[in-house]
Amino acid sequence: YIKNLVGEEFVKLNYEKNGVNDGHAMCGDEVEYTLVHFDDENEKATVYLNAVNMLTRMTEIQNEFAWRPEWGDWMIEGVPNEPYFAEFPRSLANIETLLAERREFISQQVGSDKVFPLTVTNLPRFGAGKFWTNSEENLQNPNLYPDDIDINPYSKSLFLNDRIITPHSRFRTLVRNIRERRGKKVDIRVPVFKDEFTKLPVSEENPDPNSIYMDGMGFGMGNSCLQMTFSTKSMEEATFLYDNFSVFTSYLLALSGSLPVYRGILADIDARWDVIAMSVDDRTEEEINAGEDKRVNNSRYGTIDCYISDHCFSKKEYNDVECRIHNEVYESLRKKGISEKLSRHIAHLCIRTQIIGYAHEFEGERGARDTVDFETLNSSVWNNVRFKPPPSMDSEIPWRVEFRTPDAQFTDFENAAIFVLIALIRKLILKEKNNFLIPVSKMRANMDRAVNRDAIKQEKFWFRDFNSEESEQFAEMTLDEIFNGSGKWSGLCDLIKEDLTGQDPATQKLREYVDFIAKRASGEIPTNATWMRD
């Protein structure tokens, strides 16, 4: 019943909200900040549990920023109150200043000279020993935690105390529902980095000597990242941007890799992506091992399985991986005039269970303009890109696309450089001069490679072969070759800079960001993960 409502709500959005948006293209960033407590006497850094209390105060202060809770009580998500102009150099060049102001504002609200808001993906010793410090505000609130909190009633984790979960029913319920749906705790294993000093004896906490074992959602959803959302002129432009953005997500994930350590143990990966996928994997054994008609191939957090645009660049044969669908929803959408690709996308979403919802959302009759079921399901499938229709039938917000893969970077400059690069890639895509699409299977292979240790130097990624005389050729290239050129291909950075010819300070700043990305893609400037290893 609910899944049929999801399809019906999308049909309503498609027909009522698919006009052309004549306004300027807008965009907005999301940065997740980590509150870190520094104990200088004992030389120890821990996550600091006080985000909910701080957010209560911060949201009462009117400024340029908006603040949201995240999974952990040490995490604060900051976003702009008003979106940026996606195509105005001055607006994009100002992002770094706004990020610095955002960080400074959080610092002012902390109330301690030992706690700082860092943009790290996570702390290296997260999950090892007592890795958190609880605030006095939390400790003085007798109603904050249930009586059984110290037996970890939500996660059942060996490593993570449930006190660290943001004390809101959404986050605690999400942890419990995923564990109960799969019938056991989440099972996260990442390859350990091995050298002559590596010793990982087998125990309950380390069941596999070749892997770092983790058993709680917080090991994934407790990681911080960067996300950027762009408005589009129409649903058609949104689907085209969605397909093309997905190709670039692996490159940006590799360029931003910032988490090579888990539970204090050095891993053989550099980025968070696969860890989050495993941390929210709610599939049952039956869904994992079933035949093709019932099998669910991957976690609800991961990489898309199909392109959705009907643009001539997006050829049908590029959708070359198994993509199970909810047949009833698919047939209903097709009968109501929704395109084959979009019908497949929505019907693919509908193989998932709504993992969380609020009682008031399911009470009574659905209104004719209600889209809560679609929004709830769409927002709880976390892929590398997200196709975002208007949030309601009455909203003035247009169709949007979200770019979701980069790890959080240490500095405001690096974070701004990532955001600006994505905005400039968007502009390059929408020119429609170059077809950047590759088959979905190759795009997914790129995502698998992007998390690996030193992927910039050690991995090659599929990319359209612009050196070939034939249009449908794809080649494996290093990120240096993709961004800085190889043969007749001049590189993404040169293509982007063709539009950055002005001598005004804003355009010069954008070129500075592109030059930084070029140096990181070449390996001249290390990723955060490589810096931590070295």
Short mmCIF file of C-alpha atoms in Angstrom, two decimals:
data_model
loop_
_atom_site.label_atom_id
_atom_site.label_comp_id
_atom_site.label_asym_id
_atom_site.label_seq_id
_atom_site.Cartn_x
_atom_site.Cartn_y
_atom_site.Cartn_z
CA TYR A 1 0.00 0.00 0.00
CA ILE A 2 2.71 2.50 1.03
CA LYS A 3 4.81 1.73 -2.05
CA ASN A 4 1.86 2.33 -4.35
CA LEU A 5 1.38 5.68 -2.62
CA VAL A 6 5.04 6.49 -3.35
CA GLY A 7 4.38 5.97 -7.06
CA GLU A 8 1.12 7.93 -7.02
CA GLU A 9 2.79 10.87 -5.25
CA PHE A 10 5.57 10.97 -7.83
CA VAL A 11 3.02 11.00 -10.65
CA LYS A 12 1.37 14.04 -9.05
CA LEU A 13 4.72 15.80 -8.74
CA ASN A 14 5.61 14.95 -12.32
CA TYR A 15 2.48 16.46 -13.81
CA GLU A 16 1.98 19.45 -11.54
CA LYS A 17 5.56 20.52 -10.82
CA ASN A 18 7.28 19.89 -14.14
CA GLY A 19 7.18 23.42 -15.46
CA VAL A 20 10.33 25.30 -16.42
CA ASN A 21 12.06 27.19 -13.62
CA ASP A 22 13.16 30.50 -15.16
CA GLY A 23 15.05 31.68 -12.09
CA HIS A 24 18.80 31.65 -11.57
CA ALA A 25 20.44 28.31 -10.87
CA MET A 26 20.98 28.04 -7.12
CA CYS A 27 23.04 25.73 -4.93
CA GLY A 28 23.76 25.05 -1.30
CA ASP A 29 26.34 23.14 0.69
CA GLU A 30 26.11 20.92 3.74
CA VAL A 31 29.10 20.59 6.06
CA GLU A 32 29.13 18.33 9.10
CA TYR A 33 31.20 19.60 12.02
CA THR A 34 32.75 17.39 14.70
CA LEU A 35 32.93 18.75 18.25
CA VAL A 36 36.31 17.61 19.62
CA HIS A 37 37.42 17.88 23.25
CA PHE A 38 41.17 18.26 23.76
CA ASP A 39 42.62 17.04 27.06
CA ASP A 40 46.09 18.59 26.95
CA GLU A 41 47.19 17.06 30.26
CA ASN A 42 46.55 13.49 29.08
CA GLU A 43 47.22 14.25 25.39
CA LYS A 44 43.84 12.87 24.38
CA ALA A 45 41.24 14.03 21.85
CA THR A 46 37.65 12.75 22.10
CA VAL A 47 34.31 13.57 20.50
CA TYR A 48 32.32 15.94 22.71
CA LEU A 49 28.66 15.12 23.39
CA ASN A 50 26.74 18.38 23.50
CA ALA A 51 25.43 19.05 19.98
CA VAL A 52 21.72 18.92 20.85
CA ASN A 53 22.08 21.47 23.64
CA MET A 54 24.14 23.75 21.42
CA LEU A 55 21.68 23.45 18.54
CA THR A 56 18.84 24.58 20.78
CA ARG A 57 20.71 27.82 21.44
CA MET A 58 22.13 28.25 17.94
CA THR A 59 18.79 27.99 16.15
CA GLU A 60 17.45 30.90 18.21
CA ILE A 61 20.12 33.24 16.84
CA GLN A 62 19.33 34.84 13.49
CA ASN A 63 22.24 34.85 11.05
CA GLU A 64 23.24 33.59 7.60
CA PHE A 65 23.33 29.95 8.66
CA ALA A 66 20.93 27.15 9.50
CA TRP A 67 21.79 24.26 11.80
CA ARG A 68 20.59 20.67 11.95
CA PRO A 69 21.22 17.66 14.18
CA GLU A 70 23.07 14.67 12.82
CA TRP A 71 23.43 11.04 13.93
CA GLY A 72 25.91 11.66 16.76
CA ASP A 73 25.61 14.11 19.65
CA TRP A 74 29.01 15.53 18.70
CA MET A 75 27.91 16.36 15.14
CA ILE A 76 26.42 19.63 13.87
CA GLU A 77 25.34 20.11 10.27
CA GLY A 78 25.67 23.63 8.95
CA VAL A 79 23.98 24.93 5.80
CA PRO A 80 23.44 28.41 4.34
CA ASN A 81 20.15 30.08 5.22
CA GLU A 82 19.90 31.27 1.63
CA PRO A 83 21.32 29.35 -1.36
CA TYR A 84 24.19 30.60 -3.51
CA PHE A 85 24.01 31.61 -7.14
CA ALA A 86 25.53 28.57 -8.85
CA GLU A 87 26.85 30.43 -11.90
CA PHE A 88 28.05 33.73 -10.35
CA PRO A 89 31.82 33.72 -9.63
CA ARG A 90 31.41 36.21 -6.79
CA SER A 91 28.86 33.97 -5.04
CA LEU A 92 31.01 30.83 -5.39
CA ALA A 93 34.20 32.67 -4.38
CA ASN A 94 32.51 33.75 -1.15
CA ILE A 95 31.82 30.20 0.06
CA GLU A 96 35.18 29.91 1.85
CA THR A 97 34.53 33.10 3.82
CA LEU A 98 31.08 31.86 4.81
CA LEU A 99 32.51 28.49 5.88
CA ALA A 100 35.03 30.28 8.09
CA GLU A 101 32.26 32.41 9.62
CA ARG A 102 30.17 29.28 10.18
CA ARG A 103 33.02 27.57 12.03
CA GLU A 104 33.70 30.68 14.10
CA PHE A 105 30.04 30.94 15.09
CA ILE A 106 30.03 27.34 16.37
CA SER A 107 33.24 28.03 18.29
CA GLN A 108 31.57 30.96 20.03
CA GLN A 109 28.67 28.76 21.16
CA VAL A 110 30.79 25.93 22.59
CA GLY A 111 31.48 27.65 25.92
CA SER A 112 34.79 25.88 26.48
CA ASP A 113 38.38 26.59 25.51
CA LYS A 114 38.96 22.84 25.25
CA VAL A 115 36.34 22.09 22.58
CA PHE A 116 36.67 22.97 18.90
CA PRO A 117 34.50 22.36 15.81
CA LEU A 118 36.66 20.43 13.35
CA THR A 119 35.82 19.33 9.83
CA VAL A 120 37.33 15.88 10.09
CA THR A 121 35.59 12.81 8.72
CA ASN A 122 36.11 11.18 12.12
CA LEU A 123 38.69 10.78 14.86
CA PRO A 124 41.24 7.97 14.37
CA ARG A 125 40.42 6.36 17.72
CA PHE A 126 36.64 6.52 17.36
CA GLY A 127 35.35 3.22 18.76
CA ALA A 128 38.54 2.48 20.71
CA GLY A 129 38.16 2.63 24.51
CA LYS A 130 36.37 5.69 25.90
CA PHE A 131 36.53 7.92 22.86
CA TRP A 132 33.90 10.46 23.98
CA THR A 133 33.58 13.16 26.64
CA ASN A 134 30.11 13.96 27.89
CA SER A 135 29.18 17.58 28.56
CA GLU A 136 28.01 18.84 31.94
CA GLU A 137 24.72 19.84 30.31
CA ASN A 138 24.06 16.26 29.30
CA LEU A 139 25.12 14.85 32.64
CA GLN A 140 22.78 17.19 34.52
CA ASN A 141 19.72 16.15 32.46
CA PRO A 142 18.15 13.09 34.12
CA ASN A 143 15.69 12.59 31.26
CA LEU A 144 18.22 12.48 28.44
CA TYR A 145 18.93 8.74 28.47
CA PRO A 146 16.77 5.69 29.20
CA ASP A 147 17.68 3.71 32.34
CA ASP A 148 19.22 0.88 30.30
CA ILE A 149 21.41 3.12 28.12
CA ASP A 150 24.66 1.48 29.28
CA ILE A 151 23.67 -1.93 27.89
CA ASN A 152 23.31 -0.32 24.45
CA PRO A 153 19.63 -1.18 23.86
CA TYR A 154 19.62 0.33 20.35
CA SER A 155 22.88 -0.84 18.76
CA LYS A 156 24.01 -3.77 20.98
CA SER A 157 27.53 -2.72 19.97
CA LEU A 158 30.70 -4.00 21.63
CA PHE A 159 32.45 -0.72 20.94
CA LEU A 160 29.95 2.16 20.85
CA ASN A 161 27.98 3.32 23.87
CA ASP A 162 24.44 4.36 22.88
CA ARG A 163 24.93 7.60 24.83
CA ILE A 164 26.72 8.96 21.78
CA ILE A 165 23.57 8.79 19.61
CA THR A 166 21.83 12.13 19.27
CA PRO A 167 19.03 11.90 21.89
CA HIS A 168 16.17 12.16 19.43
CA SER A 169 13.73 9.37 18.63
CA ARG A 170 14.60 9.47 14.91
CA PHE A 171 18.24 8.47 15.35
CA ARG A 172 17.76 5.91 18.12
CA THR A 173 14.86 4.31 16.24
CA LEU A 174 16.86 4.19 13.02
CA VAL A 175 19.62 2.24 14.77
CA ARG A 176 17.18 -0.23 16.32
CA ASN A 177 15.05 -0.69 13.20
CA ILE A 178 18.00 -1.52 10.93
CA ARG A 179 19.39 -4.01 13.44
CA GLU A 180 15.99 -5.66 13.96
CA ARG A 181 15.12 -5.77 10.27
CA ARG A 182 18.34 -7.55 9.32
CA GLY A 183 17.95 -9.85 12.33
CA LYS A 184 21.38 -9.14 13.80
CA LYS A 185 23.89 -6.38 14.39
CA VAL A 186 25.47 -4.66 11.44
CA ASP A 187 28.74 -6.30 10.39
CA ILE A 188 31.36 -3.88 9.10
CA ARG A 189 34.75 -5.17 7.98
CA VAL A 190 37.45 -3.20 6.22
CA PRO A 191 40.86 -4.53 5.19
CA VAL A 192 43.62 -3.83 7.67
CA PHE A 193 46.84 -2.23 6.43
CA LYS A 194 49.59 -4.78 6.86
CA ASP A 195 53.30 -4.31 7.33
CA GLU A 196 55.90 -6.15 9.40
CA PHE A 197 54.54 -4.62 12.60
CA THR A 198 50.88 -5.52 12.07
CA LYS A 199 49.42 -7.90 14.63
CA LEU A 200 45.67 -8.35 14.96
CA PRO A 201 45.03 -11.41 17.15
CA VAL A 202 41.68 -13.13 16.76
CA SER A 203 39.15 -12.35 19.51
CA GLU A 204 35.50 -11.38 19.94
CA GLU A 205 36.49 -7.80 19.04
CA ASN A 206 38.67 -8.96 16.12
CA PRO A 207 37.08 -12.09 14.57
CA ASP A 208 39.12 -11.74 11.37
CA PRO A 209 42.90 -11.11 11.47
CA ASN A 210 42.75 -9.51 8.02
CA SER A 211 39.96 -7.01 8.77
CA ILE A 212 39.03 -4.28 11.19
CA TYR A 213 35.68 -5.32 12.67
CA MET A 214 32.97 -2.82 13.61
CA ASP A 215 29.42 -3.56 14.75
CA GLY A 216 27.50 -0.30 15.08
CA MET A 217 25.81 2.23 12.81
CA GLY A 218 27.87 5.01 14.39
CA PHE A 219 31.02 3.75 12.65
CA GLY A 220 29.39 4.89 9.40
CA MET A 221 26.73 7.46 10.16
CA GLY A 222 29.07 9.06 12.68
CA ASN A 223 31.38 10.09 9.82
CA SER A 224 31.25 13.64 8.48
CA CYS A 225 31.08 14.59 4.82
CA LEU A 226 30.40 17.32 2.28
CA GLN A 227 27.26 17.45 0.15
CA MET A 228 26.06 19.98 -2.41
CA THR A 229 22.61 20.41 -3.93
CA PHE A 230 21.80 22.23 -7.18
CA SER A 231 18.50 23.53 -8.47
CA THR A 232 17.60 22.85 -12.10
CA LYS A 233 15.34 24.40 -14.71
CA SER A 234 13.17 21.32 -15.12
CA MET A 235 12.77 17.67 -14.31
CA GLU A 236 14.51 16.83 -17.61
CA GLU A 237 17.56 18.89 -16.67
CA ALA A 238 17.58 17.29 -13.22
CA THR A 239 17.66 13.76 -14.66
CA PHE A 240 20.46 14.73 -17.07
CA LEU A 241 22.51 16.28 -14.28
CA TYR A 242 21.85 13.28 -12.03
CA ASP A 243 23.25 10.83 -14.58
CA ASN A 244 26.33 12.93 -15.31
CA PHE A 245 27.07 13.81 -11.69
CA SER A 246 27.13 10.11 -10.83
CA VAL A 247 30.17 9.66 -13.10
CA PHE A 248 32.13 12.31 -11.19
CA THR A 249 31.26 11.09 -7.69
CA SER A 250 34.04 8.51 -7.58
CA TYR A 251 36.67 11.01 -8.70
CA LEU A 252 35.67 13.45 -5.95
CA LEU A 253 35.56 10.65 -3.37
CA ALA A 254 39.13 9.66 -4.19
CA LEU A 255 40.32 13.28 -4.22
CA SER A 256 38.77 13.90 -0.80
CA GLY A 257 39.69 10.66 1.01
CA SER A 258 40.13 11.52 4.70
CA LEU A 259 39.58 8.44 6.87
CA PRO A 260 42.31 5.75 6.84
CA VAL A 261 41.97 4.72 10.52
CA TYR A 262 39.15 2.86 12.30
CA ARG A 263 39.08 1.91 16.00
CA GLY A 264 42.66 3.19 16.16
CA ILE A 265 43.81 0.63 13.56
CA LEU A 266 45.30 1.66 10.22
CA ALA A 267 43.17 0.39 7.33
CA ASP A 268 43.92 -0.35 3.71
CA ILE A 269 41.25 2.14 2.60
CA ASP A 270 41.28 5.94 2.64
CA ALA A 271 37.61 7.00 2.55
CA ARG A 272 34.43 6.41 4.54
CA TRP A 273 32.00 5.37 1.77
CA ASP A 274 31.92 1.57 2.04
CA VAL A 275 31.93 1.74 5.84
CA ILE A 276 28.71 3.78 5.83
CA ALA A 277 27.15 1.38 3.33
CA MET A 278 27.82 -1.55 5.67
CA SER A 279 26.71 0.42 8.74
CA VAL A 280 23.11 0.88 7.46
CA ASP A 281 22.75 -2.37 5.52
CA ASP A 282 19.28 -3.52 6.59
CA ARG A 283 19.00 -6.41 4.12
CA THR A 284 17.92 -9.78 5.43
CA GLU A 285 19.80 -12.98 4.61
CA GLU A 286 16.93 -13.93 2.28
CA GLU A 287 17.25 -10.65 0.34
CA ILE A 288 21.00 -11.09 -0.02
CA ASN A 289 20.90 -14.71 -1.15
CA ALA A 290 17.61 -14.83 -3.08
CA GLY A 291 17.21 -15.32 -6.80
CA GLU A 292 17.19 -12.41 -9.21
CA ASP A 293 13.48 -11.63 -8.77
CA LYS A 294 13.82 -11.12 -5.00
CA ARG A 295 17.51 -10.34 -4.52
CA VAL A 296 18.62 -6.93 -3.21
CA ASN A 297 22.16 -6.47 -4.44
CA ASN A 298 23.41 -3.70 -2.20
CA SER A 299 22.85 -1.65 0.92
CA ARG A 300 20.43 1.27 0.95
CA TYR A 301 23.56 3.44 1.13
CA GLY A 302 25.73 3.08 -1.94
CA THR A 303 25.97 3.69 -5.67
CA ILE A 304 23.07 4.12 -8.07
CA ASP A 305 22.04 1.16 -10.23
CA CYS A 306 20.56 2.98 -13.21
CA TYR A 307 20.60 6.21 -15.19
CA ILE A 308 17.28 8.04 -15.46
CA SER A 309 17.60 10.63 -18.23
CA ASP A 310 16.10 10.39 -21.71
CA HIS A 311 18.75 12.73 -23.11
CA CYS A 312 20.46 11.42 -26.25
CA PHE A 313 23.77 11.17 -24.32
CA SER A 314 22.23 8.64 -21.91
CA LYS A 315 22.05 5.52 -24.06
CA LYS A 316 19.87 2.63 -23.00
CA GLU A 317 22.79 0.19 -23.12
CA TYR A 318 24.61 2.17 -20.40
CA ASN A 319 22.14 0.69 -17.89
CA ASP A 320 24.05 -2.58 -17.84
CA VAL A 321 23.74 -3.81 -14.25
CA GLU A 322 20.97 -5.75 -12.54
CA CYS A 323 18.35 -3.36 -11.20
CA ARG A 324 15.53 -5.11 -9.39
CA ILE A 325 12.23 -3.22 -9.36
CA HIS A 326 8.82 -3.31 -7.70
CA ASN A 327 6.83 -4.54 -10.68
CA GLU A 328 3.44 -3.25 -9.57
CA VAL A 329 4.77 0.27 -9.03
CA TYR A 330 6.64 0.17 -12.34
CA GLU A 331 3.59 -0.88 -14.35
CA SER A 332 1.44 1.74 -12.66
CA LEU A 333 3.93 4.51 -13.44
CA ARG A 334 4.26 3.46 -17.08
CA LYS A 335 0.46 3.41 -17.52
CA LYS A 336 0.34 6.96 -16.19
CA GLY A 337 2.87 8.25 -18.70
CA ILE A 338 6.10 8.26 -16.69
CA SER A 339 9.16 7.48 -18.84
CA GLU A 340 10.65 3.98 -18.78
CA LYS A 341 13.87 5.10 -17.07
CA LEU A 342 12.20 7.22 -14.41
CA SER A 343 9.63 4.49 -13.76
CA ARG A 344 12.47 2.04 -13.25
CA HIS A 345 14.21 4.43 -10.85
CA ILE A 346 11.11 4.97 -8.69
CA ALA A 347 10.20 1.27 -8.79
CA HIS A 348 13.80 0.46 -7.78
CA LEU A 349 13.47 2.74 -4.75
CA CYS A 350 10.35 0.80 -3.84
CA ILE A 351 12.18 -2.48 -3.27
CA ARG A 352 13.32 -0.85 -0.01
CA THR A 353 11.34 -0.76 3.21
CA GLN A 354 10.54 2.57 4.80
CA ILE A 355 12.93 2.20 7.69
CA ILE A 356 11.56 5.03 9.81
CA GLY A 357 8.46 7.18 10.02
CA TYR A 358 6.43 9.17 12.51
CA ALA A 359 3.01 8.08 13.73
CA HIS A 360 1.28 11.30 12.68
CA GLU A 361 2.44 10.73 9.09
CA PHE A 362 0.50 7.47 8.85
CA GLU A 363 -2.67 8.50 10.65
CA GLY A 364 -5.84 9.37 8.76
CA GLU A 365 -6.44 9.83 5.06
CA ARG A 366 -3.75 11.07 2.68
CA GLY A 367 -4.42 14.53 1.29
CA ALA A 368 -4.59 15.03 -2.47
CA ARG A 369 -1.42 17.14 -2.30
CA ASP A 370 0.48 14.97 0.17
CA THR A 371 3.94 13.61 -0.80
CA VAL A 372 5.16 12.42 2.61
CA ASP A 373 5.55 8.77 1.54
CA PHE A 374 7.75 9.60 -1.44
CA GLU A 375 9.84 12.04 0.61
CA THR A 376 10.30 9.56 3.46
CA LEU A 377 11.48 6.76 1.18
CA ASN A 378 13.60 8.93 -1.13
CA SER A 379 15.42 10.52 1.81
CA SER A 380 16.28 7.17 3.41
CA VAL A 381 18.05 5.69 0.37
CA TRP A 382 21.46 7.30 0.47
CA ASN A 383 23.19 6.96 -2.91
CA ASN A 384 26.14 8.78 -4.44
CA VAL A 385 23.68 11.17 -6.11
CA ARG A 386 20.08 11.92 -5.18
CA PHE A 387 17.26 12.98 -7.49
CA LYS A 388 15.15 15.44 -5.48
CA PRO A 389 11.70 16.50 -6.72
CA PRO A 390 10.01 19.50 -5.07
CA PRO A 391 9.45 18.53 -1.42
CA SER A 392 5.69 19.04 -1.65
CA MET A 393 2.97 19.94 -4.10
CA ASP A 394 2.78 23.43 -2.62
CA SER A 395 6.52 24.11 -2.50
CA GLU A 396 8.23 26.72 -4.66
CA ILE A 397 11.46 24.73 -4.47
CA PRO A 398 12.39 23.35 -7.93
CA TRP A 399 13.72 19.95 -9.01
CA ARG A 400 17.20 19.42 -7.59
CA VAL A 401 20.18 17.06 -7.67
CA GLU A 402 22.44 16.32 -4.70
CA PHE A 403 26.13 15.35 -5.02
CA ARG A 404 26.93 13.24 -1.95
CA THR A 405 30.32 11.53 -1.93
CA PRO A 406 33.19 13.77 -0.69
CA ASP A 407 34.74 13.23 2.74
CA ALA A 408 34.95 16.29 4.97
CA GLN A 409 38.26 18.16 4.57
CA PHE A 410 40.44 19.65 7.31
CA THR A 411 40.32 23.27 6.16
CA ASP A 412 37.72 25.72 4.90
CA PHE A 413 39.87 26.27 1.81
CA GLU A 414 39.78 22.57 0.90
CA ASN A 415 36.05 22.29 1.53
CA ALA A 416 35.37 25.38 -0.57
CA ALA A 417 37.59 24.02 -3.35
CA ILE A 418 35.55 20.79 -3.45
CA PHE A 419 32.25 22.69 -3.54
CA VAL A 420 33.43 25.09 -6.24
CA LEU A 421 34.79 22.25 -8.37
CA ILE A 422 31.41 20.47 -8.27
CA ALA A 423 29.66 23.72 -9.26
CA LEU A 424 32.05 24.23 -12.18
CA ILE A 425 31.66 20.60 -13.29
CA ARG A 426 27.90 21.19 -13.29
CA LYS A 427 28.37 24.11 -15.66
CA LEU A 428 30.58 21.99 -17.90
CA ILE A 429 27.99 19.19 -18.00
CA LEU A 430 25.11 21.47 -18.89
CA LYS A 431 26.97 22.93 -21.85
CA GLU A 432 26.36 19.52 -23.49
CA LYS A 433 29.54 19.84 -25.56
CA ASN A 434 31.12 16.73 -24.04
CA ASN A 435 29.37 13.47 -23.22
CA PHE A 436 30.93 12.28 -19.95
CA LEU A 437 28.64 9.29 -19.41
CA ILE A 438 30.06 5.80 -19.08
CA PRO A 439 28.20 2.50 -18.54
CA VAL A 440 26.78 2.10 -15.04
CA SER A 441 28.94 -0.98 -14.45
CA LYS A 442 32.07 1.09 -15.03
CA MET A 443 30.79 3.92 -12.86
CA ARG A 444 30.18 1.43 -10.05
CA ALA A 445 33.65 -0.07 -10.53
CA ASN A 446 35.08 3.42 -10.13
CA MET A 447 33.28 3.84 -6.81
CA ASP A 448 34.78 0.55 -5.59
CA ARG A 449 38.27 1.77 -6.48
CA ALA A 450 37.88 5.29 -5.08
CA VAL A 451 38.01 4.22 -1.42
CA ASN A 452 41.25 2.27 -1.77
CA ARG A 453 44.50 3.35 -0.19
CA ASP A 454 46.28 6.08 -2.19
CA ALA A 455 43.74 5.72 -5.00
CA ILE A 456 45.05 8.86 -6.70
CA LYS A 457 48.39 7.21 -7.43
CA GLN A 458 47.55 3.52 -7.28
CA GLU A 459 44.20 3.24 -9.09
CA LYS A 460 42.88 3.84 -12.58
CA PHE A 461 39.32 4.95 -13.22
CA TRP A 462 37.01 4.48 -16.17
CA PHE A 463 36.51 7.64 -18.20
CA ARG A 464 35.27 8.37 -21.67
CA ASP A 465 38.23 8.08 -24.07
CA PHE A 466 38.40 11.51 -25.69
CA ASN A 467 41.65 10.47 -27.38
CA SER A 468 39.83 7.87 -29.47
CA GLU A 469 38.42 8.58 -32.91
CA GLU A 470 35.42 6.44 -32.02
CA SER A 471 32.73 8.06 -29.87
CA GLU A 472 31.84 5.02 -27.76
CA GLN A 473 35.25 4.20 -26.32
CA PHE A 474 36.13 4.15 -22.62
CA ALA A 475 39.56 3.97 -21.04
CA GLU A 476 41.06 3.40 -17.61
CA MET A 477 42.95 6.54 -16.59
CA THR A 478 44.60 7.92 -13.48
CA LEU A 479 43.02 10.94 -11.84
CA ASP A 480 46.05 12.92 -12.99
CA GLU A 481 45.19 12.02 -16.60
CA ILE A 482 41.49 12.75 -16.11
CA PHE A 483 42.00 16.15 -14.50
CA ASN A 484 45.31 17.27 -16.02
CA GLY A 485 45.21 15.66 -19.44
CA SER A 486 46.69 12.88 -21.52
CA GLY A 487 47.31 12.88 -25.27
CA LYS A 488 44.75 15.01 -27.09
CA TRP A 489 42.62 15.20 -23.96
CA SER A 490 43.59 18.44 -22.20
CA GLY A 491 42.01 17.48 -18.89
CA LEU A 492 38.97 18.55 -16.89
CA CYS A 493 40.83 21.39 -15.20
CA ASP A 494 41.71 23.04 -18.52
CA LEU A 495 38.15 22.62 -19.78
CA ILE A 496 36.80 24.23 -16.63
CA LYS A 497 39.27 27.12 -16.80
CA GLU A 498 38.14 28.01 -20.31
CA ASP A 499 35.24 29.80 -18.59
CA LEU A 500 37.44 31.41 -15.95
CA THR A 501 39.19 34.05 -18.06
CA GLY A 502 38.23 37.16 -16.08
CA GLN A 503 40.79 39.05 -14.01
CA ASP A 504 38.42 40.08 -11.22
CA PRO A 505 39.27 38.78 -7.71
CA ALA A 506 36.36 36.32 -7.64
CA THR A 507 37.36 34.59 -10.89
CA GLN A 508 40.99 34.50 -9.80
CA LYS A 509 39.88 32.78 -6.58
CA LEU A 510 38.00 30.14 -8.56
CA ARG A 511 41.12 29.48 -10.65
CA GLU A 512 43.06 29.06 -7.42
CA TYR A 513 40.65 26.31 -6.35
CA VAL A 514 40.92 24.55 -9.72
CA ASP A 515 44.74 24.72 -9.54
CA PHE A 516 44.59 23.15 -6.08
CA ILE A 517 42.44 20.29 -7.40
CA ALA A 518 44.88 19.81 -10.30
CA LYS A 519 47.77 19.44 -7.85
CA ARG A 520 45.87 17.02 -5.66
CA ALA A 521 44.90 14.92 -8.70
CA SER A 522 48.57 14.75 -9.69
CA GLY A 523 49.61 13.71 -6.17
CA GLU A 524 51.64 16.88 -5.62
CA ILE A 525 49.30 17.87 -2.78
CA PRO A 526 48.37 14.83 -0.64
CA THR A 527 44.86 13.93 0.43
CA ASN A 528 44.02 14.22 4.11
CA ALA A 529 44.24 10.41 4.37
CA THR A 530 47.73 10.32 2.86
CA TRP A 531 48.84 13.14 5.16
CA MET A 532 47.57 11.15 8.17
CA ARG A 533 49.40 8.01 7.03
CA ASP A 534 52.65 9.85 6.44
#
